[in-house]
Short mmCIF file of C-alpha atoms and ligand atoms in Angstrom, two decimals:
data_model
loop_
_atom_site.label_atom_id
_atom_site.label_comp_id
_atom_site.label_asym_id
_atom_site.label_seq_id
_atom_site.Cartn_x
_atom_site.Cartn_y
_atom_site.Cartn_z
CA UNK A 1 -18.97 65.58 -50.26
CA UNK A 2 -19.90 62.83 -47.83
CA UNK A 3 -19.63 63.62 -44.15
CA UNK A 4 -17.38 61.04 -42.48
CA UNK A 5 -17.08 62.83 -39.15
CA UNK A 6 -18.30 60.75 -36.23
CA UNK A 7 -19.98 63.39 -34.11
CA UNK A 8 -19.46 63.11 -30.38
CA UNK A 9 -18.51 65.35 -27.51
CA UNK A 10 -15.13 65.06 -25.84
CA UNK A 11 -15.17 62.62 -22.89
CA UNK A 12 -15.83 64.42 -19.60
CA UNK A 13 -17.40 67.46 -21.28
CA UNK A 14 -21.10 68.23 -21.52
CA UNK A 15 -23.53 70.62 -23.18
CA UNK A 16 -25.70 72.88 -21.07
CA UNK A 17 -29.25 73.33 -22.39
CA UNK A 18 -32.87 73.08 -21.28
CA UNK A 19 -33.25 72.50 -17.53
CA UNK A 20 -29.49 72.44 -17.06
CA UNK A 21 -28.95 75.94 -18.44
CA UNK A 22 -31.94 77.15 -16.38
CA UNK A 23 -30.33 75.81 -13.24
CA UNK A 24 -26.97 77.27 -14.29
CA UNK A 25 -28.60 80.67 -14.67
CA UNK A 26 -30.37 80.40 -11.35
CA UNK A 27 -27.04 79.60 -9.68
CA UNK A 28 -25.42 82.53 -11.46
CA UNK A 29 -28.20 84.91 -10.37
CA UNK A 30 -27.98 83.79 -6.76
CA UNK A 31 -24.20 84.19 -6.80
CA UNK A 32 -24.39 87.64 -8.37
CA UNK A 33 -26.99 88.86 -5.87
CA UNK A 34 -24.94 87.64 -2.91
CA UNK A 35 -21.66 89.00 -4.34
CA UNK A 36 -23.12 92.45 -4.98
CA UNK A 37 -24.69 92.63 -1.53
CA UNK A 38 -21.22 92.10 -0.03
CA UNK A 39 -19.31 94.34 -2.44
CA UNK A 40 -17.38 91.68 -4.33
CA UNK A 41 -16.36 92.73 -7.85
CA UNK A 42 -16.73 90.38 -10.78
CA UNK A 43 -13.69 89.39 -12.79
CA UNK A 44 -13.40 87.21 -15.91
CA UNK A 45 -9.95 85.98 -16.82
CA UNK A 46 -8.76 84.06 -19.94
CA UNK A 47 -9.14 80.32 -20.03
CA UNK A 48 -5.47 79.89 -21.06
CA UNK A 49 -2.54 80.93 -18.91
CA UNK A 50 1.18 80.26 -18.96
CA UNK A 51 1.76 76.83 -17.47
CA UNK A 52 4.24 78.09 -14.88
CA UNK A 53 1.45 80.02 -13.15
CA UNK A 54 0.08 76.73 -11.87
CA UNK A 55 3.11 74.47 -11.29
CA UNK A 56 4.49 75.64 -7.96
CA UNK A 57 1.38 77.12 -6.37
CA UNK A 58 -0.76 74.02 -6.88
CA UNK A 59 2.20 71.77 -6.06
CA UNK A 60 4.58 69.94 -8.39
CA UNK A 61 3.52 66.77 -6.59
CA UNK A 62 -0.22 67.49 -6.52
CA UNK A 63 -2.55 65.29 -8.54
CA UNK A 64 -3.69 68.30 -10.56
CA UNK A 65 -0.19 69.16 -11.78
CA UNK A 66 1.08 65.59 -12.06
CA UNK A 67 -1.87 64.08 -13.93
CA UNK A 68 -4.66 66.48 -14.75
CA UNK A 69 -3.59 69.65 -16.48
CA UNK A 70 -4.34 70.24 -20.14
CA UNK A 71 -0.97 71.61 -21.19
CA UNK A 72 0.22 72.25 -24.71
CA UNK A 73 2.93 74.09 -26.57
CA UNK A 74 1.83 77.16 -28.45
CA UNK A 75 3.20 77.71 -31.96
CA UNK A 76 5.99 79.84 -30.50
CA UNK A 77 6.99 77.04 -28.13
CA UNK A 78 5.50 78.64 -25.04
CA UNK A 79 3.82 76.23 -22.67
CA UNK A 80 0.15 77.08 -22.06
CA UNK A 81 -2.43 75.41 -19.80
CA UNK A 82 -6.22 75.46 -19.71
CA UNK A 83 -6.90 76.78 -16.21
CA UNK A 84 -7.51 73.94 -13.75
CA UNK A 85 -8.65 76.37 -11.03
CA UNK A 86 -9.40 80.06 -10.61
CA UNK A 87 -7.42 81.30 -7.58
CA UNK A 88 -4.04 81.61 -9.28
CA UNK A 89 -5.42 83.27 -12.45
CA UNK A 90 -7.29 85.79 -10.27
CA UNK A 91 -4.07 86.59 -8.40
CA UNK A 92 -2.22 86.88 -11.70
CA UNK A 93 -4.89 89.27 -12.98
CA UNK A 94 -4.84 91.32 -9.77
CA UNK A 95 -1.07 91.74 -10.04
CA UNK A 96 -0.80 92.39 -13.78
CA UNK A 97 -3.70 94.88 -13.75
CA UNK A 98 -2.44 96.69 -10.61
CA UNK A 99 -5.60 95.95 -8.67
CA UNK A 100 -3.82 95.48 -5.37
CA UNK A 101 -3.27 99.14 -4.53
CA UNK A 102 -6.46 99.35 -2.48
CA UNK A 103 -6.95 96.52 -0.02
CA UNK A 104 -8.78 94.36 0.70
CA UNK A 105 -9.56 93.38 -2.87
CA UNK A 106 -12.72 91.26 -3.11
CA UNK A 107 -13.19 89.39 -6.37
CA UNK A 108 -15.62 86.78 -7.63
CA UNK A 109 -16.13 84.98 -10.91
CA UNK A 110 -17.80 82.04 -12.62
CA UNK A 111 -16.28 80.02 -15.40
CA UNK A 112 -15.11 76.71 -16.76
CA UNK A 113 -12.10 74.87 -15.41
CA UNK A 114 -10.30 71.90 -16.98
CA UNK A 115 -8.88 68.82 -15.28
CA UNK A 116 -8.15 65.54 -17.00
CA UNK A 117 -9.65 63.35 -14.30
CA UNK A 118 -11.45 60.04 -14.74
CA UNK A 119 -15.01 61.15 -15.49
CA UNK A 120 -17.76 59.89 -13.20
CA UNK A 121 -20.91 61.20 -11.52
CA UNK A 122 -20.10 64.75 -10.40
CA UNK A 123 -16.63 64.70 -11.97
CA UNK A 124 -15.97 66.21 -15.37
CA UNK A 125 -12.96 67.23 -17.43
CA UNK A 126 -14.53 70.58 -18.18
CA UNK A 127 -16.61 71.84 -15.28
CA UNK A 128 -17.87 75.20 -14.00
CA UNK A 129 -16.82 76.85 -10.78
CA UNK A 130 -18.05 79.71 -8.65
CA UNK A 131 -15.05 81.42 -7.11
CA UNK A 132 -14.71 84.03 -4.36
CA UNK A 133 -11.39 85.52 -3.18
CA UNK A 134 -10.38 88.24 -0.72
CA UNK A 135 -6.82 89.53 -0.93
CA UNK A 136 -5.10 91.63 1.71
CA UNK A 137 -6.61 90.93 5.14
CA UNK A 138 -5.46 88.55 7.88
CA UNK A 139 -8.49 89.11 10.11
CA UNK A 140 -10.58 86.13 11.15
CA UNK A 141 -13.68 88.17 10.25
CA UNK A 142 -12.80 87.64 6.58
CA UNK A 143 -12.72 83.85 7.02
CA UNK A 144 -16.03 84.08 8.80
CA UNK A 145 -17.61 86.28 6.12
CA UNK A 146 -16.51 83.95 3.34
CA UNK A 147 -17.76 80.84 5.10
CA UNK A 148 -21.13 82.48 5.83
CA UNK A 149 -21.36 83.63 2.22
CA UNK A 150 -20.76 80.04 1.06
CA UNK A 151 -23.36 78.79 3.52
CA UNK A 152 -25.92 81.40 2.39
CA UNK A 153 -25.47 80.62 -1.30
CA UNK A 154 -25.73 76.84 -0.79
CA UNK A 155 -28.74 77.22 1.55
CA UNK A 156 -30.65 79.37 -0.89
CA UNK A 157 -29.95 77.06 -3.85
CA UNK A 158 -30.42 73.81 -1.95
CA UNK A 159 -32.85 74.57 0.88
CA UNK A 160 -33.84 70.94 1.37
CA UNK A 161 -30.42 69.33 1.44
CA UNK A 162 -28.31 68.40 4.37
CA UNK A 163 -24.94 69.97 3.73
CA UNK A 164 -22.18 69.69 6.27
CA UNK A 165 -19.41 72.20 6.84
CA UNK A 166 -16.03 70.59 7.57
CA UNK A 167 -13.43 72.87 9.11
CA UNK A 168 -9.74 72.55 9.95
CA UNK A 169 -6.80 74.70 11.00
CA UNK A 170 -3.45 73.95 9.36
CA UNK A 171 -1.53 76.62 11.29
CA UNK A 172 1.26 78.72 9.83
CA UNK A 173 3.44 77.65 6.90
CA UNK A 174 6.09 76.65 9.45
CA UNK A 175 3.62 74.62 11.53
CA UNK A 176 2.48 72.83 8.40
CA UNK A 177 6.07 72.13 7.25
CA UNK A 178 6.92 70.61 10.62
CA UNK A 179 3.77 68.53 10.57
CA UNK A 180 4.54 67.23 7.08
CA UNK A 181 8.06 66.24 8.20
CA UNK A 182 6.71 64.26 11.14
CA UNK A 183 3.96 62.72 9.05
CA UNK A 184 6.59 61.48 6.57
CA UNK A 185 8.53 59.86 9.39
CA UNK A 186 5.37 58.21 10.72
CA UNK A 187 4.28 56.90 7.32
CA UNK A 188 7.81 55.67 6.58
CA UNK A 189 7.66 53.64 9.77
CA UNK A 190 4.39 52.09 8.54
CA UNK A 191 5.39 51.78 4.88
CA UNK A 192 4.63 48.08 4.55
CA UNK A 193 0.99 48.63 5.46
CA UNK A 194 0.20 51.45 3.01
CA UNK A 195 -1.42 51.26 -0.44
CA UNK A 196 0.91 51.62 -3.41
CA UNK A 197 -0.72 54.95 -4.26
CA UNK A 198 0.07 56.35 -0.83
CA UNK A 199 3.62 54.97 -0.89
CA UNK A 200 4.39 57.41 -3.70
CA UNK A 201 3.31 60.34 -1.51
CA UNK A 202 5.20 59.49 1.70
CA UNK A 203 8.04 61.93 1.08
CA UNK A 204 6.64 64.25 -1.56
CA UNK A 205 3.13 64.96 -0.26
CA UNK A 206 2.39 63.05 2.98
CA UNK A 207 -0.64 65.11 4.00
CA UNK A 208 -2.52 63.81 0.95
CA UNK A 209 -2.35 60.32 2.46
CA UNK A 210 -4.70 61.62 5.18
CA UNK A 211 -7.67 61.77 2.85
CA UNK A 212 -6.97 58.43 1.16
CA UNK A 213 -10.11 56.32 0.80
CA UNK A 214 -8.09 53.07 0.63
CA UNK A 215 -8.99 50.68 3.46
CA UNK A 216 -5.36 49.79 4.32
CA UNK A 217 -4.44 53.47 4.55
CA UNK A 218 -7.39 54.42 6.73
CA UNK A 219 -6.20 52.24 9.62
CA UNK A 220 -2.71 53.81 9.53
CA UNK A 221 -4.10 57.31 9.06
CA UNK A 222 -6.33 56.94 12.14
CA UNK A 223 -3.23 56.51 14.30
CA UNK A 224 -1.18 59.21 12.55
CA UNK A 225 -0.09 62.39 14.37
CA UNK A 226 -2.75 65.11 14.27
CA UNK A 227 -2.24 68.65 12.96
CA UNK A 228 -3.74 69.79 16.30
CA UNK A 229 -0.43 69.02 18.01
CA UNK A 230 1.48 71.30 15.66
CA UNK A 231 -0.46 74.52 15.36
CA UNK A 232 0.79 77.64 17.12
CA UNK A 233 -1.15 79.28 19.99
CA UNK A 234 -2.01 82.21 17.67
CA UNK A 235 -3.44 79.88 15.05
CA UNK A 236 -5.41 78.12 17.72
CA UNK A 237 -6.85 81.43 18.95
CA UNK A 238 -7.66 82.45 15.38
CA UNK A 239 -9.48 79.16 14.84
CA UNK A 240 -11.41 79.52 18.11
CA UNK A 241 -12.63 82.96 17.01
CA UNK A 242 -13.90 81.58 13.70
CA UNK A 243 -15.69 78.73 15.46
CA UNK A 244 -17.24 81.14 17.98
CA UNK A 245 -18.42 83.31 15.08
CA UNK A 246 -20.03 80.31 13.38
CA UNK A 247 -21.74 79.38 16.61
CA UNK A 248 -23.08 82.92 16.92
CA UNK A 249 -24.67 82.53 13.48
CA UNK A 250 -25.98 79.02 14.24
CA UNK A 251 -23.90 77.47 11.48
CA UNK A 252 -23.13 73.86 12.36
CA UNK A 253 -19.67 72.60 11.57
CA UNK A 254 -17.59 69.51 12.04
CA UNK A 255 -13.97 69.91 13.08
CA UNK A 256 -12.16 67.60 10.70
CA UNK A 257 -8.47 67.28 11.57
CA UNK A 258 -7.79 65.24 8.46
CA UNK A 259 -9.08 67.91 6.10
CA UNK A 260 -6.03 69.15 4.18
CA UNK A 261 -7.35 70.03 0.67
CA UNK A 262 -5.76 68.95 -2.59
CA UNK A 263 -3.75 71.98 -3.62
CA UNK A 264 -0.39 72.95 -2.10
CA UNK A 265 -0.99 76.63 -1.47
CA UNK A 266 -3.14 76.29 1.64
CA UNK A 267 -2.26 77.06 5.26
CA UNK A 268 -4.27 78.25 8.28
CA UNK A 269 -8.07 77.91 7.85
CA UNK A 270 -9.39 75.28 5.42
CA UNK A 271 -13.01 74.23 4.90
CA UNK A 272 -15.32 72.17 2.72
CA UNK A 273 -19.09 71.83 2.39
CA UNK A 274 -20.04 68.22 1.79
CA UNK A 275 -23.22 66.30 1.01
CA UNK A 276 -24.27 62.66 1.40
CA UNK A 277 -26.21 62.70 -1.84
CA UNK A 278 -23.47 62.60 -4.49
CA UNK A 279 -21.53 59.41 -3.80
CA UNK A 280 -17.77 59.75 -3.78
CA UNK A 281 -17.73 63.23 -5.34
CA UNK A 282 -19.26 64.62 -2.18
CA UNK A 283 -17.54 68.01 -1.90
CA UNK A 284 -19.69 70.84 -3.20
CA UNK A 285 -17.38 73.64 -2.19
CA UNK A 286 -13.87 73.98 -0.81
CA UNK A 287 -11.46 76.68 0.12
CA UNK A 288 -9.14 78.21 2.66
CA UNK A 289 -6.28 80.63 3.35
CA UNK A 290 -3.19 80.81 1.20
CA UNK A 291 -0.97 83.31 2.94
CA UNK A 292 2.33 83.63 1.03
CA UNK A 293 0.88 82.66 -2.35
CA UNK A 294 0.44 86.19 -3.70
CA UNK A 295 4.05 87.03 -2.84
CA UNK A 296 5.31 83.82 -4.42
CA UNK A 297 3.63 84.85 -7.66
CA UNK A 298 5.46 88.19 -7.70
CA UNK A 299 2.87 90.31 -5.85
CA UNK A 300 3.11 92.09 -2.51
CA UNK A 301 3.41 90.11 0.71
CA UNK A 302 -0.32 90.09 1.52
CA UNK A 303 -2.55 87.26 2.72
CA UNK A 304 -5.48 85.76 0.84
CA UNK A 305 -8.44 83.48 1.34
CA UNK A 306 -11.21 82.15 -0.89
CA UNK A 307 -13.32 79.25 -1.98
CA UNK A 308 -14.69 77.56 -5.09
CA UNK A 309 -17.83 75.53 -5.62
CA UNK A 310 -18.64 73.10 -8.43
CA UNK A 311 -21.68 74.31 -10.34
CA UNK A 312 -22.42 70.87 -11.82
CA UNK A 313 -22.44 69.30 -8.37
CA UNK A 314 -24.85 71.92 -7.00
CA UNK A 315 -26.96 71.59 -10.12
CA UNK A 316 -27.25 67.81 -9.74
CA UNK A 317 -28.80 68.28 -6.32
CA UNK A 318 -31.23 70.86 -7.70
CA UNK A 319 -32.42 68.10 -10.07
CA UNK A 320 -35.76 67.45 -8.53
CA UNK A 321 -36.89 70.98 -7.95
CA UNK A 322 -39.57 72.07 -10.37
CA UNK A 323 -39.04 75.30 -12.16
CA UNK A 324 -42.35 77.01 -12.78
CA UNK A 325 -41.90 80.29 -14.57
CA UNK A 326 -44.15 83.27 -14.88
CA UNK A 327 -44.82 82.47 -18.53
CA UNK A 328 -48.34 82.68 -19.94
CA UNK A 329 -49.22 80.20 -22.69
CA UNK A 330 -51.85 81.21 -25.22
CA UNK A 331 -54.67 78.78 -26.12
CA UNK A 332 -56.62 80.18 -29.07
CA UNK A 333 -59.72 78.38 -30.29
CA UNK A 334 -60.10 79.83 -33.77
CA UNK A 335 -58.34 82.04 -36.32
CA UNK A 336 -61.29 84.43 -36.33
CA UNK A 337 -60.12 85.87 -32.99
CA UNK A 338 -56.70 86.89 -34.36
CA UNK A 339 -57.31 90.61 -33.85
CA UNK A 340 -58.38 89.99 -30.29
CA UNK A 341 -55.27 87.84 -29.82
CA UNK A 342 -53.07 90.65 -31.16
CA UNK A 343 -54.45 92.97 -28.50
CA UNK A 344 -53.35 90.74 -25.68
CA UNK A 345 -49.99 90.03 -27.29
CA UNK A 346 -49.37 93.80 -27.52
CA UNK A 347 -50.39 94.08 -23.86
CA UNK A 348 -47.91 91.31 -22.89
CA UNK A 349 -45.14 92.92 -24.91
CA UNK A 350 -45.77 96.39 -23.47
CA UNK A 351 -45.84 95.07 -19.90
CA UNK A 352 -42.86 92.71 -20.33
CA UNK A 353 -44.97 89.69 -19.50
CA UNK A 354 -43.41 86.49 -20.91
CA UNK A 355 -45.70 84.56 -23.20
CA UNK A 356 -45.62 81.60 -25.56
CA UNK A 357 -47.83 80.67 -28.47
CA UNK A 358 -47.34 77.80 -30.92
CA UNK A 359 -49.47 79.62 -33.56
CA UNK A 360 -52.02 76.82 -33.56
CA UNK A 361 -55.77 76.93 -33.02
CA UNK A 362 -56.58 73.88 -30.95
CA UNK A 363 -57.73 74.33 -27.33
CA UNK A 364 -57.06 70.75 -26.22
CA UNK A 365 -53.56 70.52 -27.70
CA UNK A 366 -52.61 73.96 -26.42
CA UNK A 367 -53.71 73.07 -22.89
CA UNK A 368 -51.75 69.81 -22.98
CA UNK A 369 -48.67 71.69 -24.16
CA UNK A 370 -49.06 74.32 -21.44
CA UNK A 371 -49.50 71.64 -18.75
CA UNK A 372 -46.33 69.85 -19.85
CA UNK A 373 -44.33 73.06 -19.94
CA UNK A 374 -42.83 75.06 -17.13
CA UNK A 375 -45.37 77.86 -17.65
CA UNK A 376 -47.55 78.98 -14.73
CA UNK A 377 -50.63 80.23 -16.63
CA UNK A 378 -52.60 79.74 -19.78
CA UNK A 379 -54.84 82.40 -21.28
CA UNK A 380 -57.82 81.03 -23.20
CA UNK A 381 -59.48 82.95 -26.04
CA UNK A 382 -62.69 81.69 -27.66
CA UNK A 383 -66.22 82.73 -28.47
CA UNK A 384 -67.24 83.64 -24.87
CA UNK A 385 -64.09 85.67 -24.25
CA UNK A 386 -64.38 87.57 -27.50
CA UNK A 387 -68.06 88.36 -27.03
CA UNK A 388 -67.69 89.28 -23.35
CA UNK A 389 -64.51 91.26 -23.97
CA UNK A 390 -62.55 89.42 -21.29
CA UNK A 391 -59.78 86.78 -21.18
CA UNK A 392 -59.88 83.52 -19.25
CA UNK A 393 -56.73 83.11 -17.18
CA UNK A 394 -56.10 79.61 -15.88
CA UNK A 395 -53.52 78.90 -13.19
CA UNK A 396 -51.88 75.63 -14.23
CA UNK A 397 -50.94 74.14 -10.87
CA UNK A 398 -54.35 74.56 -9.19
CA UNK A 399 -56.61 74.71 -12.23
CA UNK A 400 -58.43 77.84 -10.89
CA UNK A 401 -59.85 80.09 -13.64
CA UNK A 402 -60.59 83.82 -13.69
CA UNK A 403 -62.35 85.94 -16.29
CA UNK A 404 -60.33 89.15 -16.48
CA UNK A 405 -60.44 92.38 -18.41
CA UNK A 406 -57.18 93.19 -20.14
CA UNK A 407 -56.32 95.92 -17.61
CA UNK A 408 -56.82 93.47 -14.71
CA UNK A 409 -54.33 90.92 -16.00
CA UNK A 410 -51.16 92.67 -14.87
CA UNK A 411 -52.41 93.08 -11.31
CA UNK A 412 -53.56 89.46 -11.28
CA UNK A 413 -50.09 88.21 -12.35
CA UNK A 414 -48.25 90.55 -9.97
CA UNK A 415 -50.36 89.41 -7.03
CA UNK A 416 -49.82 85.75 -7.85
CA UNK A 417 -46.08 85.84 -8.39
P1 HAM B 1 -11.03 72.40 -5.48
O1 HAM B 1 -11.38 71.70 -4.21
O2 HAM B 1 -10.01 71.76 -6.34
O3 HAM B 1 -10.56 73.85 -5.06
O4 HAM B 1 -12.36 72.63 -6.31
C1 HAM B 1 -13.45 73.30 -5.77
C2 HAM B 1 -14.76 72.61 -6.16
O5 HAM B 1 -14.82 72.49 -7.58
C3 HAM B 1 -14.91 71.19 -5.65
O6 HAM B 1 -15.37 71.18 -4.32
C4 HAM B 1 -15.93 70.62 -6.62
O7 HAM B 1 -17.24 70.99 -6.24
C5 HAM B 1 -15.58 71.33 -7.94
N1 HAM B 1 -14.77 70.43 -8.78
C6 HAM B 1 -13.44 70.20 -8.70
N2 HAM B 1 -13.06 69.32 -9.65
C7 HAM B 1 -14.16 68.98 -10.35
C8 HAM B 1 -14.46 68.12 -11.44
N3 HAM B 1 -13.50 67.44 -12.07
N4 HAM B 1 -15.73 68.05 -11.90
C9 HAM B 1 -16.73 68.75 -11.30
N5 HAM B 1 -16.52 69.58 -10.24
C10 HAM B 1 -15.28 69.70 -9.78
C11 HAM B 1 -10.13 74.82 -5.91
O8 HAM B 1 -10.25 74.77 -7.11
C12 HAM B 1 -9.60 76.05 -5.23
N6 HAM B 1 -9.13 76.98 -6.24
C13 HAM B 1 -10.64 76.64 -4.32
C14 HAM B 1 -10.17 77.89 -3.64
C15 HAM B 1 -10.47 79.17 -4.01
N7 HAM B 1 -9.37 77.94 -2.61
C16 HAM B 1 -9.14 79.21 -2.32
N8 HAM B 1 -9.78 79.95 -3.15
#
């Protein structure tokens, strides 16, 4: 039968292979190491959840709920949604699996999220997130620990990038509600000067006008009331302690009073790590406190805080780093040395040394292949090596060569790596 399928991937999705999957794995390893060092436990939740899990927590008027969720009816007429974020599924899992009996509960996970946004550089419809959450503590030390964790992970993955921490304090739920009311009044007074997109948000979601990138809005936003005038003395003290802690650890931050985040569940501390290198999709990582959310989902009345980072966005910045691996390529000059080759292959296998051979006998081509690969070494086997009972190890980046006995090879590789 003829194949009439026009093969293509779904818009906004992408395959991970080659360098991309290597970078993904490096990110995953770094995350796992940091999570384990701080006693976070991994959790993996299903990609589909009941739609109602997301509606209220993210905000009926949020962009995610209004425009971006992949929602469909199951065959039994239940409404399901591909998770657009990980915080609410993690809370759902903590409640339904009775994980909240011992607090604080510290969870982390990596996985794909789905949002039907307009795809562009750094913005996908299926993307991967790193997610960290701590349930059950209202101490500023938790906020500090999570921000430092984020900073450490980004620094170790992107040591050469300038990444800026933006920080804001939204106060209590009550402070935020009062601020929103006054913001609505202010924007209503300036209605005629706002963009049509912002007009829609005046009453339903006025704080989202604050991060509008529309030129007309920016002028009005600059004169809008600031959250600073609404936060309680306790919230202010809490914020001061976090800032002092960041200063103690020499972590630079920028106090950004317009930072409100896109999802409805936030209050108190909010933060984002941003870069100048990704155009408009400049936020690598974002998070904050969501006191009240766990209770609203049917759990106990305990606070929570966390963050998520976009793996694709981090990966795009890792683009130019070169990944040299401790792989040894084999360059064999002639089939007559096959027994000698088998000896070294057995040695590599026994010592868990990664190696690659294309099963060809051509020194020049093998060396070209090794040079174009991400291997660090090539081992050459020819007449001299066979007769002298040694192996020639060549380091690919410097070109230096060493004639080594088989038992010397492991030490040589260990010393070099
Ligand atoms: P979010 O700001 O919606 O927060 O997403 C967090 C990060 O995910 C963003 O900073 C960005 O790096 C990445 N991201 C979001 N949308 C896309 C997209 N379409 N394509 C590529 N990357 C994207 C949350 O999701 C919250 N759940 C974070 C959180 C956890 N707050 C508390 N705990």
